[in-house]
XYZ file of C-alpha atoms in Angstrom:
679
model
C -29.973 16.690 1.186
C -28.159 20.016 1.634
C -24.955 19.926 3.668
C -25.106 22.015 6.840
C -22.988 25.188 6.266
C -20.956 24.462 9.399
C -20.141 20.959 8.135
C -19.382 22.286 4.642
C -16.889 24.803 6.054
C -15.312 22.047 8.171
C -14.855 19.793 5.129
C -13.249 22.622 3.147
C -10.890 23.462 6.029
C -9.992 19.800 6.493
C -9.220 19.353 2.803
C -6.957 22.403 2.798
C -5.065 21.269 5.884
C -4.798 17.682 4.697
C -3.574 18.634 1.232
C -0.194 19.754 2.605
C 1.945 16.946 4.097
C 3.685 19.532 6.287
C 0.428 19.888 8.214
C -0.390 16.247 8.870
C 0.290 12.760 7.608
C -2.070 10.636 5.517
C -5.182 9.652 7.530
C -3.666 11.404 10.540
C -5.280 13.941 12.819
C -8.873 15.090 12.930
C -10.882 18.295 12.774
C -14.244 19.358 14.158
C -16.869 22.060 14.216
C -19.794 22.819 16.511
C -23.055 24.205 15.196
C -26.785 23.804 15.181
C -29.377 21.972 13.160
C -33.096 21.288 13.373
C -33.919 17.940 14.940
C -36.058 16.180 12.310
C -38.140 14.481 15.016
C -38.873 17.317 17.452
C -38.391 20.298 15.161
C -36.247 21.938 17.844
C -32.772 23.373 17.351
C -30.008 21.097 18.658
C -26.288 21.691 19.156
C -24.151 19.257 17.172
C -20.518 18.292 16.800
C -19.231 17.342 13.360
C -15.870 15.569 13.639
C -13.752 13.551 11.255
C -14.535 9.881 11.801
C -12.191 7.013 12.579
C -9.739 6.100 9.846
C -10.594 8.956 7.483
C -8.135 11.231 5.695
C -8.358 15.010 6.027
C -7.170 15.685 2.489
C -9.967 13.636 0.935
C -12.633 14.049 3.615
C -16.246 14.189 2.449
C -19.497 14.508 4.364
C -19.807 10.737 4.688
C -16.524 10.732 6.619
C -17.902 12.906 9.413
C -19.337 11.599 12.672
C -22.227 13.728 13.915
C -22.983 13.832 17.657
C -25.345 15.619 20.021
C -23.272 18.000 22.118
C -25.629 17.884 25.095
C -25.262 14.106 25.394
C -21.500 14.256 24.803
C -21.043 16.833 27.563
C -23.217 14.826 29.953
C -20.758 11.943 29.574
C -18.388 13.882 31.842
C -20.749 13.203 34.753
C -20.658 9.429 34.201
C -16.952 9.093 33.347
C -15.710 6.143 35.468
C -12.055 7.227 35.535
C -8.833 6.521 33.689
C -8.820 2.768 34.324
C -12.138 2.402 32.480
C -11.915 5.236 29.957
C -12.142 2.873 26.981
C -15.783 2.301 27.912
C -16.474 5.882 26.888
C -15.748 5.078 23.238
C -18.723 2.726 23.124
C -20.823 5.338 24.880
C -20.204 7.735 21.991
C -22.527 5.626 19.853
C -25.391 6.742 22.089
C -24.584 10.393 21.474
C -24.848 10.137 17.686
C -27.335 12.359 15.902
C -29.660 10.751 13.377
C -27.850 8.058 11.449
C -24.605 9.338 12.967
C -22.368 9.211 9.902
C -18.885 7.749 10.298
C -17.626 5.826 13.336
C -16.444 8.334 16.003
C -12.689 8.316 16.545
C -10.856 8.001 19.838
C -10.213 11.793 19.752
C -13.904 12.711 19.659
C -14.010 13.648 23.350
C -11.221 16.187 22.918
C -13.156 17.925 20.148
C -16.428 17.901 22.031
C -15.171 18.922 25.468
C -12.820 21.748 24.497
C -14.773 24.992 24.813
C -14.165 26.220 21.277
C -16.391 26.105 18.234
C -13.672 24.723 15.968
C -10.804 22.372 16.863
C -7.941 20.907 14.807
C -5.782 18.010 15.980
C -2.851 17.487 13.593
C 0.390 15.543 13.294
C 2.860 17.943 11.638
C 6.484 16.834 11.577
C 7.661 20.123 13.088
C 5.108 19.908 15.905
C 5.972 16.301 16.714
C 9.675 17.226 16.707
C 8.969 19.596 19.605
C 6.667 17.027 21.210
C 9.391 14.325 21.180
C 12.323 16.499 22.274
C 13.737 15.863 25.738
C 13.278 19.569 26.508
C 9.896 19.662 24.793
C 8.161 21.550 27.580
C 10.868 24.218 27.767
C 10.979 24.521 23.984
C 7.210 24.973 23.830
C 7.448 27.905 26.221
C 10.454 29.418 24.379
C 8.966 29.074 20.915
C 5.331 29.975 21.534
C 5.227 31.804 24.854
C 1.838 31.500 26.526
C -0.020 31.078 23.239
C 0.641 27.318 23.103
C 0.615 25.082 26.194
C 2.594 21.895 26.787
C 0.545 18.763 27.567
C 2.532 15.762 28.850
C 2.059 12.483 26.972
C -1.234 10.805 27.522
C -2.784 8.108 25.384
C -5.626 9.490 23.206
C -9.019 9.118 24.845
C -11.575 10.699 27.128
C -9.062 11.721 29.793
C -6.900 13.572 27.275
C -10.027 15.406 26.160
C -10.679 16.460 29.748
C -7.024 17.517 30.175
C -7.019 19.740 27.095
C -10.404 21.205 27.967
C -9.009 22.140 31.398
C -5.908 23.699 29.829
C -8.056 25.759 27.455
C -10.116 26.983 30.401
C -7.030 27.763 32.529
C -5.257 29.618 29.695
C -7.874 31.781 27.982
C -5.209 33.445 25.832
C -3.897 30.164 24.426
C -4.653 29.108 20.866
C -3.471 25.521 21.115
C -1.291 22.875 22.719
C 1.720 20.678 22.013
C 0.804 17.122 22.978
C 3.909 15.381 24.298
C 5.067 12.543 22.024
C 2.086 13.011 19.763
C 1.205 16.196 17.858
C -0.624 19.499 18.154
C -4.140 20.740 18.884
C -5.423 24.216 17.986
C -8.781 25.907 18.292
C -10.714 28.996 17.298
C -14.080 30.706 17.484
C -14.443 30.441 13.709
C -13.294 27.894 11.165
C -10.895 30.458 9.699
C -9.427 31.257 13.113
C -8.840 27.577 13.965
C -7.107 27.013 10.613
C -5.008 30.150 11.036
C -3.971 29.088 14.538
C -3.058 25.584 13.371
C -0.923 26.933 10.546
C 0.720 29.494 12.833
C 1.811 26.781 15.271
C 3.204 24.649 12.448
C 4.960 27.513 10.661
C 6.386 28.903 13.893
C 7.768 25.513 14.918
C 9.206 24.962 11.431
C 10.909 28.347 11.367
C 12.342 27.881 14.873
C 13.812 24.496 13.970
C 15.343 25.872 10.779
C 16.884 28.815 12.616
C 18.121 27.080 15.764
C 18.948 23.523 14.695
C 22.522 22.355 15.012
C 24.298 21.878 11.648
C 24.357 18.062 11.639
C 21.370 16.776 13.651
C 22.118 13.170 12.701
C 25.835 13.452 13.386
C 28.796 13.536 11.049
C 28.796 11.668 7.729
C 29.515 7.989 8.234
C 32.306 6.819 5.957
C 31.166 4.166 3.480
C 27.456 4.748 4.095
C 26.849 7.478 1.535
C 24.415 6.964 -1.357
C 25.333 4.835 -4.336
C 24.594 6.268 -7.778
C 20.945 6.208 -8.835
C 21.523 3.298 -11.226
C 23.467 1.341 -8.603
C 20.755 1.949 -5.998
C 18.013 0.616 -8.260
C 20.062 -2.387 -9.339
C 20.915 -3.359 -5.756
C 17.365 -2.739 -4.567
C 15.982 -4.967 -7.334
C 18.468 -7.691 -6.403
C 17.573 -7.543 -2.684
C 13.818 -7.086 -3.035
C 12.674 -10.686 -3.729
C 14.494 -12.164 -0.743
C 13.409 -9.287 1.477
C 9.779 -9.759 0.509
C 10.012 -13.433 1.323
C 11.458 -12.641 4.739
C 8.886 -10.019 5.717
C 6.092 -12.313 4.486
C 6.968 -15.052 6.982
C 3.682 -14.543 8.832
C 1.532 -13.160 6.012
C 2.051 -12.081 2.410
C 3.122 -8.468 2.011
C 3.266 -5.985 -0.849
C 6.264 -3.680 -0.899
C 7.248 -0.142 -1.772
C 10.761 1.164 -2.426
C 12.046 4.703 -2.106
C 15.477 6.240 -2.307
C 14.255 9.664 -1.203
C 17.047 12.093 -0.225
C 15.844 12.218 3.400
C 16.263 8.449 3.736
C 19.700 8.364 2.113
C 20.922 11.296 4.217
C 19.656 9.683 7.439
C 21.380 6.384 6.645
C 24.620 8.147 5.736
C 24.928 9.802 9.165
C 26.696 8.546 12.272
C 23.672 8.608 14.614
C 21.278 6.618 12.427
C 21.756 3.268 14.253
C 20.934 4.849 17.632
C 17.934 6.736 16.331
C 16.531 3.836 14.328
C 16.663 1.677 17.452
C 14.610 4.255 19.394
C 11.745 3.783 16.942
C 8.944 6.141 16.017
C 6.802 8.022 18.526
C 3.542 9.358 17.117
C 0.888 6.612 17.300
C -0.014 7.152 13.653
C 3.608 6.449 12.785
C 4.344 3.250 14.664
C 0.931 1.719 14.026
C 1.978 1.597 10.376
C 5.748 1.148 10.666
C 5.966 -1.094 13.757
C 7.871 0.263 16.703
C 11.310 -0.135 15.073
C 12.670 -0.810 11.578
C 15.041 -3.532 10.455
C 18.347 -1.799 9.726
C 21.059 -3.417 7.599
C 24.302 -2.712 9.453
C 26.605 -2.899 6.428
C 28.145 -0.118 4.306
C 26.704 0.899 0.973
C 29.264 -1.041 -1.072
C 28.540 -4.392 0.611
C 27.863 -7.013 -2.047
C 24.391 -8.323 -2.709
C 25.425 -11.748 -1.424
C 26.901 -10.322 1.783
C 23.847 -8.128 2.288
C 21.415 -11.011 1.820
C 23.287 -13.218 4.251
C 23.237 -10.479 6.875
C 19.557 -9.659 6.240
C 18.633 -13.274 6.984
C 20.439 -13.017 10.324
C 18.912 -9.645 11.171
C 15.422 -10.807 10.260
C 15.693 -13.816 12.537
C 16.836 -11.569 15.394
C 14.100 -9.021 14.645
C 11.435 -11.686 14.998
C 12.899 -12.842 18.311
C 13.071 -9.247 19.578
C 9.511 -8.468 18.512
C 8.189 -11.613 20.184
C 10.050 -10.616 23.341
C 8.544 -7.107 23.141
C 5.081 -8.641 22.870
C 5.729 -11.063 25.719
C 7.018 -8.275 28.001
C 3.817 -6.293 27.803
C 0.960 -8.602 26.786
C -1.745 -9.447 29.268
C -4.331 -12.221 29.041
C -6.711 -9.632 27.534
C -4.281 -8.481 24.827
C -5.050 -9.306 21.191
C -2.918 -12.046 19.651
C 0.415 -11.013 18.180
C -0.120 -9.658 14.677
C 3.074 -10.967 13.147
C 6.694 -10.465 14.090
C 8.092 -9.341 10.725
C 9.373 -5.800 10.127
C 7.405 -3.340 8.008
C 10.340 -0.991 7.364
C 13.722 -2.184 6.083
C 16.555 0.342 5.772
C 19.489 -0.317 3.414
C 22.381 2.194 3.699
C 23.365 3.715 0.377
C 20.285 2.249 -1.303
C 17.079 3.386 0.404
C 14.054 2.047 2.232
C 11.608 -0.790 1.649
C 8.215 -0.536 3.340
C 5.557 -3.242 3.472
C 1.858 -3.702 4.029
C -1.132 -5.818 3.118
C -1.516 -3.804 -0.098
C 0.438 -1.245 -2.067
C -1.257 1.783 -0.525
C -0.561 0.529 2.991
C 3.060 -0.199 2.064
C 3.551 3.210 0.451
C 1.948 5.043 3.368
C 4.153 3.117 5.835
C 7.180 4.431 3.956
C 5.790 7.956 3.974
C 5.241 7.695 7.723
C 8.826 6.612 8.309
C 10.004 9.621 6.319
C 7.778 11.696 8.617
C 9.575 10.034 11.534
C 12.956 10.938 10.023
C 11.826 14.578 9.816
C 10.702 14.399 13.444
C 14.016 12.922 14.578
C 15.932 15.552 12.623
C 13.983 18.359 14.280
C 14.204 16.929 17.798
C 17.915 16.120 17.508
C 18.609 19.534 16.001
C 17.195 21.323 19.045
C 17.605 18.770 21.826
C 17.545 14.980 21.871
C 14.895 12.726 20.388
C 12.895 10.926 23.111
C 9.898 8.952 21.856
C 7.242 7.616 24.205
C 8.364 4.538 26.095
C 7.948 0.979 24.892
C 5.108 0.086 27.228
C 3.026 3.003 25.961
C 3.718 1.983 22.374
C 2.539 -1.534 23.110
C -0.584 -0.279 24.847
C -1.547 1.565 21.673
C -0.380 -1.031 19.161
C -2.367 -3.766 20.933
C -5.146 -1.531 22.212
C -8.544 -3.225 22.172
C -9.897 -0.171 20.354
C -7.210 -0.480 17.678
C -8.042 -4.158 17.324
C -11.704 -3.253 16.863
C -10.740 -0.838 14.090
C -8.790 -3.600 12.338
C -11.729 -5.958 12.654
C -13.962 -3.413 10.900
C -11.786 -3.495 7.797
C -13.384 -5.204 4.777
C -12.467 -8.795 4.008
C -9.535 -8.919 1.546
C -10.224 -9.903 -2.046
C -9.040 -13.319 -3.321
C -5.811 -12.017 -4.884
C -5.014 -9.363 -2.267
C -1.292 -9.244 -1.578
C -0.372 -10.807 -4.943
C 1.621 -9.076 -7.677
C 1.057 -9.885 -11.347
C 3.036 -9.177 -14.518
C 1.070 -9.550 -17.767
C 2.814 -9.200 -21.126
C 1.036 -7.784 -24.145
C -1.493 -6.322 -21.734
C -2.292 -2.933 -23.259
C -5.137 -4.405 -25.319
C -7.203 -7.486 -26.056
C -6.827 -10.629 -23.971
C -3.918 -9.223 -21.967
C -5.842 -6.124 -20.941
C -8.840 -8.230 -19.936
C -6.568 -10.432 -17.812
C -4.902 -7.451 -16.124
C -8.290 -5.876 -15.447
C -9.676 -9.056 -13.869
C -6.627 -9.660 -11.707
C -6.723 -6.082 -10.419
C -10.454 -6.370 -9.726
C -9.704 -9.420 -7.588
C -7.169 -7.511 -5.481
C -3.841 -8.061 -7.251
C -1.310 -5.358 -8.052
C -0.695 -5.475 -11.802
C 2.222 -4.582 -14.051
C 1.128 -4.091 -17.658
C 4.022 -4.791 -20.020
C 3.713 -3.851 -23.676
C 5.804 -2.723 -26.621
C 4.604 0.865 -26.340
C 5.081 2.571 -22.988
C 2.356 5.163 -23.531
C -0.344 2.579 -24.303
C 0.797 0.423 -21.374
C 0.518 3.389 -19.019
C -2.869 4.366 -20.458
C -4.182 0.841 -19.884
C -2.838 0.895 -16.327
C -4.479 4.257 -15.650
C -7.851 2.885 -16.762
C -7.502 0.013 -14.285
C -6.556 2.249 -11.357
C -3.897 4.468 -9.819
C -0.262 3.482 -9.364
C -1.123 1.698 -6.106
C -3.036 -0.791 -8.294
C -1.415 -0.892 -11.740
C 1.596 0.477 -13.585
C 2.624 0.293 -17.227
C 6.118 -0.621 -18.402
C 7.710 -0.890 -21.835
C 9.089 -4.319 -22.683
C 9.915 -6.031 -25.941
C 9.748 -9.663 -24.866
C 12.295 -10.671 -27.518
C 14.943 -8.505 -25.818
C 16.573 -10.098 -22.767
C 17.628 -6.744 -21.331
C 14.152 -5.229 -21.661
C 12.540 -8.292 -20.127
C 14.821 -8.067 -17.101
C 14.126 -4.335 -16.838
C 10.386 -5.050 -16.850
C 10.698 -7.611 -14.067
C 12.922 -5.230 -12.084
C 10.323 -2.491 -12.515
C 7.658 -4.809 -11.121
C 9.847 -5.708 -8.153
C 10.682 -2.087 -7.363
C 7.081 -0.938 -7.784
C 5.407 -3.612 -5.662
C 8.193 -5.425 -3.821
C 8.189 -8.700 -5.718
C 6.236 -10.909 -8.083
C 3.745 -13.769 -7.678
C 1.956 -14.248 -10.934
C 3.247 -14.051 -14.507
C 1.072 -14.268 -17.605
C 2.871 -14.865 -20.903
C 0.324 -13.300 -23.224
C 2.336 -11.238 -25.734
C 1.818 -12.576 -29.237
C 1.130 -11.968 -32.899
C 0.199 -14.054 -35.904
C 0.741 -14.142 -39.639
C -1.638 -16.345 -41.614
C 0.400 -17.857 -44.427
C 0.797 -21.193 -46.117
C 3.989 -23.206 -45.827
C 5.335 -21.977 -49.162
C 4.465 -18.339 -48.402
C 6.045 -18.391 -44.927
C 9.479 -16.778 -44.925
C 12.295 -17.372 -42.478
C 11.635 -13.853 -41.163
C 7.978 -14.772 -40.580
C 9.018 -17.902 -38.719
C 11.648 -16.113 -36.627
C 9.357 -13.202 -35.719
C 6.616 -15.400 -34.310
C 8.999 -17.762 -32.523
C 10.972 -14.835 -31.087
C 7.880 -13.134 -29.656
C 6.007 -16.148 -28.334
C 8.460 -19.021 -27.797
C 11.634 -17.081 -27.015
C 9.703 -14.257 -25.354
C 7.853 -16.606 -23.018
C 11.134 -18.317 -22.174
C 12.852 -15.014 -21.340
C 9.944 -13.740 -19.232
C 9.553 -17.040 -17.384
C 13.285 -17.283 -16.686
C 13.529 -13.736 -15.316
C 10.382 -14.169 -13.237
C 11.417 -17.587 -11.925
C 14.529 -16.079 -10.339
C 12.274 -13.750 -8.329
C 9.812 -16.483 -7.396
C 12.582 -18.821 -6.247
C 14.290 -16.112 -4.165
C 10.999 -15.121 -2.507
C 10.204 -18.697 -1.443
C 6.490 -17.863 -1.643
C 5.540 -20.091 -4.558
C 3.719 -18.428 -7.419
C 2.055 -18.935 -10.782
C 3.291 -18.783 -14.355
C 0.533 -18.945 -16.946
C 0.932 -19.247 -20.696
C -1.760 -17.990 -23.052
C -1.206 -20.596 -25.720
C -3.866 -21.558 -28.266
C -6.161 -24.249 -29.555
C -3.653 -24.322 -32.421
C -1.036 -25.788 -30.120
C -2.827 -29.140 -30.519
C -5.030 -28.585 -33.590
C -3.709 -28.784 -37.159
C -5.200 -26.240 -39.532
C -4.215 -24.778 -42.909
C -2.046 -21.710 -43.565
C -0.798 -21.465 -40.003
C 2.502 -23.288 -39.668
C 4.614 -20.644 -37.908
C 1.943 -19.564 -35.441
C 0.778 -23.071 -34.589
C 4.325 -24.372 -34.211
C 5.297 -21.626 -31.779
C 2.084 -22.163 -29.808
C 3.000 -25.842 -29.533
C 6.415 -24.711 -28.257
C 4.691 -22.605 -25.569
C 2.449 -25.520 -24.621
C 5.437 -27.763 -24.022
C 7.211 -25.031 -22.048
C 4.279 -25.279 -19.633
C 4.943 -28.971 -19.066
C 8.718 -28.547 -18.827
C 8.539 -25.654 -16.347
C 5.840 -27.345 -14.275
C 8.239 -30.263 -13.843
C 11.208 -28.028 -13.017
C 9.644 -25.375 -10.774
C 7.329 -27.556 -8.720
C 9.919 -28.020 -5.996
C 9.761 -24.252 -5.383
C 5.977 -24.257 -5.059
C 5.585 -22.549 -8.433
C 2.628 -23.737 -10.509
C 2.857 -23.518 -14.296
C -0.292 -23.845 -16.363
C -1.581 -22.891 -19.779
C -4.757 -21.699 -21.428
C -5.754 -22.623 -24.984
C -8.169 -19.991 -26.300
C -9.724 -20.015 -29.753
C -11.679 -17.600 -31.853
C -11.220 -14.552 -29.626
C -12.050 -11.957 -32.231
C -13.605 -9.024 -30.391
C -11.028 -6.751 -28.798
C -8.148 -8.845 -30.140
C -5.040 -7.039 -31.296
C -4.016 -10.072 -33.358
C -7.273 -10.223 -35.286
C -7.390 -6.446 -35.775
C -3.860 -6.466 -37.182
C -4.743 -8.418 -40.327
C -4.964 -11.932 -38.940
C -8.761 -11.698 -38.824
C -9.084 -10.765 -42.485
C -6.800 -13.583 -43.545
C -8.540 -16.198 -41.384
C -11.906 -14.988 -42.706
C -10.622 -15.463 -46.232
C -9.445 -18.974 -45.412
C -12.901 -19.889 -44.085
C -14.791 -17.963 -46.764
C -16.739 -15.646 -44.464
C -16.849 -11.820 -44.103
C -14.361 -10.564 -41.543
C -17.107 -8.948 -39.444
C -18.817 -12.347 -39.226
C -15.698 -14.203 -38.129
C -16.609 -14.277 -34.427
C -20.031 -15.727 -35.201
C -18.441 -18.251 -37.562
C -16.078 -19.445 -34.848
C -18.972 -19.681 -32.378
C -21.050 -21.850 -34.709
C -18.302 -24.412 -35.122
C -18.053 -24.926 -31.336
C -19.949 -27.462 -29.310
C -21.497 -24.760 -27.097
C -22.216 -22.369 -29.996
C -20.828 -19.466 -27.966
C -18.445 -16.732 -29.002
C -15.266 -16.582 -26.903
C -14.408 -13.150 -25.462
C -11.209 -11.827 -23.853
C -13.007 -11.837 -20.497
C -13.557 -15.604 -20.776
C -9.794 -16.105 -20.971
C -9.305 -13.718 -18.043
C -11.742 -15.787 -15.994
C -9.648 -18.902 -16.568
C -6.474 -17.084 -15.526
C -8.125 -15.967 -12.299
C -9.306 -19.480 -11.460
C -5.821 -20.896 -11.995
C -4.399 -18.344 -9.543
C -6.794 -19.009 -6.692
C -6.322 -21.368 -3.793
C -9.060 -23.582 -5.257
C -6.493 -24.894 -7.763
C -3.540 -24.875 -5.393
C -2.723 -28.481 -6.323
C -2.870 -28.072 -10.091
C 0.192 -27.634 -12.310
C 1.088 -28.639 -15.864
C -2.545 -28.227 -16.959
C -3.881 -26.698 -20.189
C -7.406 -25.310 -19.942
C -9.298 -24.946 -23.228
C -11.266 -21.710 -23.492
C -12.746 -22.363 -26.922
C -16.453 -23.065 -26.273
C -15.758 -26.681 -27.206
C -13.684 -27.723 -30.200
C -13.624 -31.515 -30.310
C -10.575 -31.627 -32.563
C -8.627 -29.725 -29.900
C -9.588 -31.957 -26.972
C -6.491 -32.803 -24.960
C -5.650 -36.474 -24.927
C-alpha cells in the first residue's frame, strides 16, 4: 500500500528533527500533519490527522508508528469534553476517532495536534527550550527572546485541556509560530511541513543562541574544591570498584541493568558548588523524570574519597533515598493511585567519577543517563539566565503515577526469561561459546563476548545485536590482568554481572610419550587456570552485588571418560569438573550456583576441531575427518550428532528459575555415552 504523501512528508520531517539530540530527546515529543484521503468504505474524501503514536521515537519513526484519526470526530470531541477533572476520559475517546485500523496507539498529546488550527504541528523537548520553560522568569524571557512570535503557556499537564489552551493561544495570536510550554518544552506550527520544521528549528536555535550570549559565566557556581574529575584511568577503576555494590543496592526491588558515563557535562556539574542544590530539585520535563525518577542519589563525598568510604556512605544514602521516596509516594498517593513502582534510585552521581544510570534493560538504562544529561543542560541554561524552577512535586507525582502512564507500562511486552541478567562468556567468538552467547542474548540477557582477538569478539557481538545487547572484549584467560580487565569491562558496560560461562579452551591430541611439558602447561593454563581466574574475578562481583548468580563450566565427557592420546586435555577437563564441585560448596552461601556441562563430539562449528584436533581424533578412530561428526553420533545411545546449540540450550536451562535449587551438577550433552555416565 502506498504511503499517503502527507504522511510520508511527516515521517521525513520527524526523522530529521529526531536525528539531532539538540531538538528533542529519545522517544520525546511528537509531530503531526493534517491531510486528506479517500475513505475506503464510502469513497468520499475525509480529513485525517497523522500523529506520532505513544512511545515512539521521532528519529526512527516509520509509518507503523503513526496514529491516524478522523479530524471531524476529533474536533467534535470538544463539544463533549466533560472538563479538567475528567479529561483523562478523552484519551479513551480517541480510540473512537481512529481511521481504518488506526495505526499506533494515540499519545496523550494527540488533542493538541488535532485542535491547533495549523496543518502541521511539532511538539519537542529541546534542552534550550526547556531551559527557558523551567526558568523562574520564563514568561519574561520568552517575551524578551522571541517577542510576539512565541507565546508563553503556563505549566499544565499534557492532555485535552492543554490542547484547548494552545489552540486558543494560536487563535488569539495569529502572528505566532509557536509556544514555550512552562516546565515542559516547545510547540511550533506551520501551514506546510517545511514551515513547521523551520519554525521549530528557529525557536530552538534562537533559544540556544540567547543562552550562549547572555548566560552568566559559571551557571553552576564556582568550582568546588576536591570535587574535580579524577584522571580517566582513576575514574574507570573507581567506577568498576563501586559498580557491583551499587547495582545490588538499586536492585533491591527489582533487578536492574546499568550504564556508566563520565561525560564532561556530568563531571563539570559535579565539580561545581551548586550541584547539591540543583540535584535535589530534580528534573522537570515529564520525559526526563519518568525515566530518571524525580531526584538522583548523590554521593556527598569528594572525588578522592576511598572506595571503602564511598561504599559505606552509599549504603547510608541508599537507605535514606528509599525512605524519602516512600514518603514522597505516601504524601501524594490516593486510593486510586497505582502501587509504588520501587523506591530505588535510577540515577547515581559520583563526584570526580561520573554517573551510573539504571533500567530494566541496557537501552532503558542508557536512555535514563542521556535524559539526566539533558536535565543538566536544562539546569545550566536556566541557572545561566535566571534560576532553575522545575514543576512542583505534586505535579511530578501526578504524572509519574498517572493512570494513563500506568496503562502505557502495562502495554509493554512481557520480559524474556533472562531479562535484566548480564552474562560473560569466554571463548565466545566462535563455536560453542558463540552459540551460548547467541542463545543467552535471545533470551533477554546482555552478553559480553570475551576472546583472544578483539576484532573477532566485536564482530561476533555485532552479529548478535547492538551494544545495548552485546559487546566484545579482548581477554587472554591465562593472564590475570586481562581477566580482571574483561570483568571490569562487563561491569562498566552493563552495571554488573550475573552469569559467567567458562568456555575458552583448546586441545592437542597426543599420546603420553608425545605430550610435552609445554603441551601440558598450555592446556592447563587455558582451561584449569583460566577458569579459576575468571571465576575468582567474577565471584568478587557476584558477592558484592548480593544478587546470587551462576557460574557454568563447559567441561567435557573426557572429564570422566578415559580415552587414548588425550592425557593433557582430559586431565585439565577433570580439573574443571572438580572446580565446579569446589566452588558450588564455597559460593552457595552467597546464592551463587555453580554447575558444569559435559559435551562430546561437537564437531560442526567447533574451533577446537577445526584447529587440528578433529583430524587427529579422526585418525585415532580411523575415519575421514569430514565423517567425524557422524562417527561420534553413531557411538551414542541416541544416535544423534551434538551441535553447539545443544550445549547452549543446556546453559540456558541452568540459568533459569526452573533450576534455582540446583548447584554442583554436571549435565551431559553427549547424546548418551554410557561410559561417561556420572556415578
